[in-house]
């Protein structure tokens, strides 16, 4: 066995990357890696507990092959081809509280949780109680099999319970509050335009909140938080601040101020190298009691899911941008981009409408290619944002067109919402 394994480079990490890739994409472990993992797991001092949990969660979610089962799972003497889920849980999660065992076994059996069970799970994984192996296992298992709406509701309720006191007070605001939220891991080869969108919407008369936080990966180059920190933005410490004069690029809400417990999970997520439920849930949190959520997805299949989650979080209206560059709120000038709008009605249902970026009304913003920025530098992105904010344009035509298209799409969506919200 190699002697130079690290927290970021070891057989468990390699195993997670092979089998923890989603509901339909997991593959059997290569035989050489399988033996390497089995040997590595014998070194208790080297093994990172949350990585161990994430690995076994992925293995059980995938379904172990016979060889994986024989080498990695506890087996009965009389039946080497079978294993006991409860025994595996007790072996992996011996340091977890007894009251969480039933939920843990249920997860390893690939069963879904009720809303109450998911809330109990959330309270535990966001606590400071021992059980890092359990946390890794739960995050990995749920991410790979995909969370149900009941599980998301329970986890959302648990997250809300972690908010700092300054974000738990019910407030009544005049006008309409809009919240912008995109993946917290940001981008690697495209400029972000989020502050300019916030500025445009604010100038149109909306109160604008932009949510952000440290990147949990896999992208670590540049994100919304990086931009707002270097633009000299004021970060909200208390929901009462929204009654004051708005900053130029909207109100910035940093996850570490909102919920230290969520912020701690950023480091855990970097350690297990995968995007658990939090990558989706953190975008729809609504601590400032906004009316409308403007968010983005890269995978079109997640558009309706974002509407469902936004409803859970208390938003009355939703705009979801599809296929933004690297999943952000910056639309493609070439690919089939556009927005899905959803407006809640008096009976609690939603009506929806879509607006495609290739519609004739947006033709002036289209292009033959999207710029790929390599290398991507924070300083250059900041420079372009400041130039556009001051003059309404920059020397970068790609960015000018992208901001123009994004603002036109959002204004169209907001106008539709204002007509259709109950």
PDB file of N, CA and C in Angstrom, residues 353-400:
ATOM      1  N   UNK A 353     -45.396  29.342 -17.513  1.00  0.00           N
ATOM      2  CA  UNK A 353     -45.193  29.842 -18.876  1.00  0.00           C
ATOM      3  C   UNK A 353     -43.700  29.781 -19.173  1.00  0.00           C
ATOM      4  N   UNK A 354     -43.363  29.507 -20.416  1.00  0.00           N
ATOM      5  CA  UNK A 354     -41.957  29.484 -20.809  1.00  0.00           C
ATOM      6  C   UNK A 354     -41.686  30.560 -21.853  1.00  0.00           C
ATOM      7  N   UNK A 355     -40.482  31.089 -21.809  1.00  0.00           N
ATOM      8  CA  UNK A 355     -40.029  32.067 -22.795  1.00  0.00           C
ATOM      9  C   UNK A 355     -38.657  31.605 -23.281  1.00  0.00           C
ATOM     10  N   UNK A 356     -38.559  31.339 -24.576  1.00  0.00           N
ATOM     11  CA  UNK A 356     -37.325  30.800 -25.141  1.00  0.00           C
ATOM     12  C   UNK A 356     -36.419  31.920 -25.629  1.00  0.00           C
ATOM     13  N   UNK A 357     -35.116  31.740 -25.429  1.00  0.00           N
ATOM     14  CA  UNK A 357     -34.155  32.771 -25.823  1.00  0.00           C
ATOM     15  C   UNK A 357     -34.044  32.915 -27.339  1.00  0.00           C
ATOM     16  N   UNK A 358     -34.475  31.902 -28.081  1.00  0.00           N
ATOM     17  CA  UNK A 358     -34.403  32.018 -29.540  1.00  0.00           C
ATOM     18  C   UNK A 358     -35.676  32.616 -30.137  1.00  0.00           C
ATOM     19  N   UNK A 359     -36.570  33.131 -29.280  1.00  0.00           N
ATOM     20  CA  UNK A 359     -37.755  33.840 -29.752  1.00  0.00           C
ATOM     21  C   UNK A 359     -37.328  35.107 -30.495  1.00  0.00           C
ATOM     22  N   UNK A 360     -38.116  35.520 -31.436  1.00  0.00           N
ATOM     23  CA  UNK A 360     -37.774  36.657 -32.283  1.00  0.00           C
ATOM     24  C   UNK A 360     -37.505  37.924 -31.479  1.00  0.00           C
ATOM     25  N   UNK A 361     -38.218  38.107 -30.385  1.00  0.00           N
ATOM     26  CA  UNK A 361     -38.033  39.335 -29.590  1.00  0.00           C
ATOM     27  C   UNK A 361     -36.638  39.446 -28.981  1.00  0.00           C
ATOM     28  N   UNK A 362     -35.911  38.316 -28.881  1.00  0.00           N
ATOM     29  CA  UNK A 362     -34.567  38.324 -28.303  1.00  0.00           C
ATOM     30  C   UNK A 362     -33.480  38.138 -29.365  1.00  0.00           C
ATOM     31  N   UNK A 363     -33.861  38.209 -30.634  1.00  0.00           N
ATOM     32  CA  UNK A 363     -32.932  37.883 -31.729  1.00  0.00           C
ATOM     33  C   UNK A 363     -31.691  38.768 -31.727  1.00  0.00           C
ATOM     34  N   UNK A 364     -31.829  40.025 -31.317  1.00  0.00           N
ATOM     35  CA  UNK A 364     -30.689  40.951 -31.372  1.00  0.00           C
ATOM     36  C   UNK A 364     -29.583  40.573 -30.393  1.00  0.00           C
ATOM     37  N   UNK A 365     -29.895  39.707 -29.445  1.00  0.00           N
ATOM     38  CA  UNK A 365     -28.897  39.328 -28.440  1.00  0.00           C
ATOM     39  C   UNK A 365     -28.187  38.022 -28.779  1.00  0.00           C
ATOM     40  N   UNK A 366     -28.609  37.351 -29.826  1.00  0.00           N
ATOM     41  CA  UNK A 366     -28.024  36.051 -30.135  1.00  0.00           C
ATOM     42  C   UNK A 366     -26.681  36.201 -30.836  1.00  0.00           C
ATOM     43  N   UNK A 367     -25.863  35.137 -30.786  1.00  0.00           N
ATOM     44  CA  UNK A 367     -24.527  35.176 -31.389  1.00  0.00           C
ATOM     45  C   UNK A 367     -24.206  33.804 -31.974  1.00  0.00           C
ATOM     46  N   UNK A 368     -23.072  33.725 -32.648  1.00  0.00           N
ATOM     47  CA  UNK A 368     -22.681  32.458 -33.276  1.00  0.00           C
ATOM     48  C   UNK A 368     -21.871  31.580 -32.326  1.00  0.00           C
ATOM     49  N   UNK A 369     -21.375  32.169 -31.215  1.00  0.00           N
ATOM     50  CA  UNK A 369     -20.578  31.394 -30.263  1.00  0.00           C
ATOM     51  C   UNK A 369     -20.585  32.094 -28.913  1.00  0.00           C
ATOM     52  N   UNK A 370     -20.428  31.296 -27.857  1.00  0.00           N
ATOM     53  CA  UNK A 370     -20.222  31.821 -26.506  1.00  0.00           C
ATOM     54  C   UNK A 370     -18.726  31.873 -26.226  1.00  0.00           C
ATOM     55  N   UNK A 371     -18.249  33.004 -25.733  1.00  0.00           N
ATOM     56  CA  UNK A 371     -16.834  33.098 -25.383  1.00  0.00           C
ATOM     57  C   UNK A 371     -16.476  32.103 -24.282  1.00  0.00           C
ATOM     58  N   UNK A 372     -15.346  31.442 -24.446  1.00  0.00           N
ATOM     59  CA  UNK A 372     -14.791  30.602 -23.391  1.00  0.00           C
ATOM     60  C   UNK A 372     -13.578  31.327 -22.827  1.00  0.00           C
ATOM     61  N   UNK A 373     -13.643  31.720 -21.572  1.00  0.00           N
ATOM     62  CA  UNK A 373     -12.615  32.561 -20.976  1.00  0.00           C
ATOM     63  C   UNK A 373     -11.545  31.687 -20.329  1.00  0.00           C
ATOM     64  N   UNK A 374     -10.360  31.709 -20.913  1.00  0.00           N
ATOM     65  CA  UNK A 374      -9.253  30.921 -20.379  1.00  0.00           C
ATOM     66  C   UNK A 374      -7.956  31.712 -20.482  1.00  0.00           C
ATOM     67  N   UNK A 375      -7.281  31.963 -19.384  1.00  0.00           N
ATOM     68  CA  UNK A 375      -7.702  31.648 -18.013  1.00  0.00           C
ATOM     69  C   UNK A 375      -8.714  32.670 -17.513  1.00  0.00           C
ATOM     70  N   UNK A 376      -9.490  32.259 -16.517  1.00  0.00           N
ATOM     71  CA  UNK A 376     -10.497  33.135 -15.922  1.00  0.00           C
ATOM     72  C   UNK A 376      -9.908  33.811 -14.694  1.00  0.00           C
ATOM     73  N   UNK A 377      -9.913  35.152 -14.699  1.00  0.00           N
ATOM     74  CA  UNK A 377      -9.349  35.904 -13.573  1.00  0.00           C
ATOM     75  C   UNK A 377     -10.436  36.748 -12.911  1.00  0.00           C
ATOM     76  N   UNK A 378     -10.479  36.697 -11.601  1.00  0.00           N
ATOM     77  CA  UNK A 378     -11.442  37.476 -10.837  1.00  0.00           C
ATOM     78  C   UNK A 378     -11.318  38.962 -11.160  1.00  0.00           C
ATOM     79  N   UNK A 379     -10.090  39.466 -11.238  1.00  0.00           N
ATOM     80  CA  UNK A 379      -9.873  40.898 -11.449  1.00  0.00           C
ATOM     81  C   UNK A 379     -10.489  41.379 -12.764  1.00  0.00           C
ATOM     82  N   UNK A 380     -10.392  40.578 -13.808  1.00  0.00           N
ATOM     83  CA  UNK A 380     -10.960  40.966 -15.093  1.00  0.00           C
ATOM     84  C   UNK A 380     -12.482  40.958 -15.039  1.00  0.00           C
ATOM     85  N   UNK A 381     -13.055  39.959 -14.367  1.00  0.00           N
ATOM     86  CA  UNK A 381     -14.515  39.912 -14.230  1.00  0.00           C
ATOM     87  C   UNK A 381     -15.010  41.134 -13.447  1.00  0.00           C
ATOM     88  N   UNK A 382     -14.309  41.504 -12.394  1.00  0.00           N
ATOM     89  CA  UNK A 382     -14.684  42.684 -11.607  1.00  0.00           C
ATOM     90  C   UNK A 382     -14.585  43.955 -12.446  1.00  0.00           C
ATOM     91  N   UNK A 383     -13.536  44.046 -13.232  1.00  0.00           N
ATOM     92  CA  UNK A 383     -13.340  45.218 -14.085  1.00  0.00           C
ATOM     93  C   UNK A 383     -14.506  45.382 -15.060  1.00  0.00           C
ATOM     94  N   UNK A 384     -14.928  44.272 -15.663  1.00  0.00           N
ATOM     95  CA  UNK A 384     -16.037  44.323 -16.622  1.00  0.00           C
ATOM     96  C   UNK A 384     -17.345  44.702 -15.929  1.00  0.00           C
ATOM     97  N   UNK A 385     -17.569  44.177 -14.746  1.00  0.00           N
ATOM     98  CA  UNK A 385     -18.792  44.517 -14.005  1.00  0.00           C
ATOM     99  C   UNK A 385     -18.820  46.005 -13.671  1.00  0.00           C
ATOM    100  N   UNK A 386     -17.702  46.524 -13.227  1.00  0.00           N
ATOM    101  CA  UNK A 386     -17.649  47.955 -12.872  1.00  0.00           C
ATOM    102  C   UNK A 386     -17.850  48.830 -14.115  1.00  0.00           C
ATOM    103  N   UNK A 387     -17.245  48.426 -15.244  1.00  0.00           N
ATOM    104  CA  UNK A 387     -17.401  49.198 -16.476  1.00  0.00           C
ATOM    105  C   UNK A 387     -18.854  49.199 -16.943  1.00  0.00           C
ATOM    106  N   UNK A 388     -19.465  48.046 -16.925  1.00  0.00           N
ATOM    107  CA  UNK A 388     -20.850  47.966 -17.393  1.00  0.00           C
ATOM    108  C   UNK A 388     -21.770  48.742 -16.457  1.00  0.00           C
ATOM    109  N   UNK A 389     -21.524  48.622 -15.162  1.00  0.00           N
ATOM    110  CA  UNK A 389     -22.353  49.342 -14.197  1.00  0.00           C
ATOM    111  C   UNK A 389     -22.248  50.854 -14.383  1.00  0.00           C
ATOM    112  N   UNK A 390     -21.069  51.332 -14.760  1.00  0.00           N
ATOM    113  CA  UNK A 390     -20.850  52.773 -14.904  1.00  0.00           C
ATOM    114  C   UNK A 390     -21.310  53.305 -16.257  1.00  0.00           C
ATOM    115  N   UNK A 391     -21.157  52.507 -17.324  1.00  0.00           N
ATOM    116  CA  UNK A 391     -21.378  53.028 -18.673  1.00  0.00           C
ATOM    117  C   UNK A 391     -22.467  52.304 -19.473  1.00  0.00           C
ATOM    118  N   UNK A 392     -22.940  51.168 -18.974  1.00  0.00           N
ATOM    119  CA  UNK A 392     -23.950  50.418 -19.711  1.00  0.00           C
ATOM    120  C   UNK A 392     -23.390  49.541 -20.803  1.00  0.00           C
ATOM    121  N   UNK A 393     -22.072  49.479 -20.903  1.00  0.00           N
ATOM    122  CA  UNK A 393     -21.430  48.621 -21.900  1.00  0.00           C
ATOM    123  C   UNK A 393     -19.955  48.474 -21.545  1.00  0.00           C
ATOM    124  N   UNK A 394     -19.289  47.506 -22.185  1.00  0.00           N
ATOM    125  CA  UNK A 394     -17.846  47.322 -22.031  1.00  0.00           C
ATOM    126  C   UNK A 394     -17.254  47.083 -23.417  1.00  0.00           C
ATOM    127  N   UNK A 395     -15.946  46.891 -23.461  1.00  0.00           N
ATOM    128  CA  UNK A 395     -15.300  46.545 -24.728  1.00  0.00           C
ATOM    129  C   UNK A 395     -15.507  45.073 -25.068  1.00  0.00           C
ATOM    130  N   UNK A 396     -16.087  44.311 -24.136  1.00  0.00           N
ATOM    131  CA  UNK A 396     -16.330  42.887 -24.337  1.00  0.00           C
ATOM    132  C   UNK A 396     -17.762  42.703 -24.848  1.00  0.00           C
ATOM    133  N   UNK A 397     -17.918  42.511 -26.152  1.00  0.00           N
ATOM    134  CA  UNK A 397     -19.247  42.441 -26.744  1.00  0.00           C
ATOM    135  C   UNK A 397     -20.019  41.207 -26.280  1.00  0.00           C
ATOM    136  N   UNK A 398     -19.298  40.126 -26.035  1.00  0.00           N
ATOM    137  CA  UNK A 398     -19.952  38.907 -25.557  1.00  0.00           C
ATOM    138  C   UNK A 398     -20.660  39.185 -24.230  1.00  0.00           C
ATOM    139  N   UNK A 399     -19.986  39.858 -23.320  1.00  0.00           N
ATOM    140  CA  UNK A 399     -20.601  40.168 -22.035  1.00  0.00           C
ATOM    141  C   UNK A 399     -21.753  41.152 -22.202  1.00  0.00           C
ATOM    142  N   UNK A 400     -21.580  42.153 -23.052  1.00  0.00           N
ATOM    143  CA  UNK A 400     -22.663  43.112 -23.294  1.00  0.00           C
ATOM    144  C   UNK A 400     -23.931  42.402 -23.766  1.00  0.00           C
TER     145      UNK A 400
END
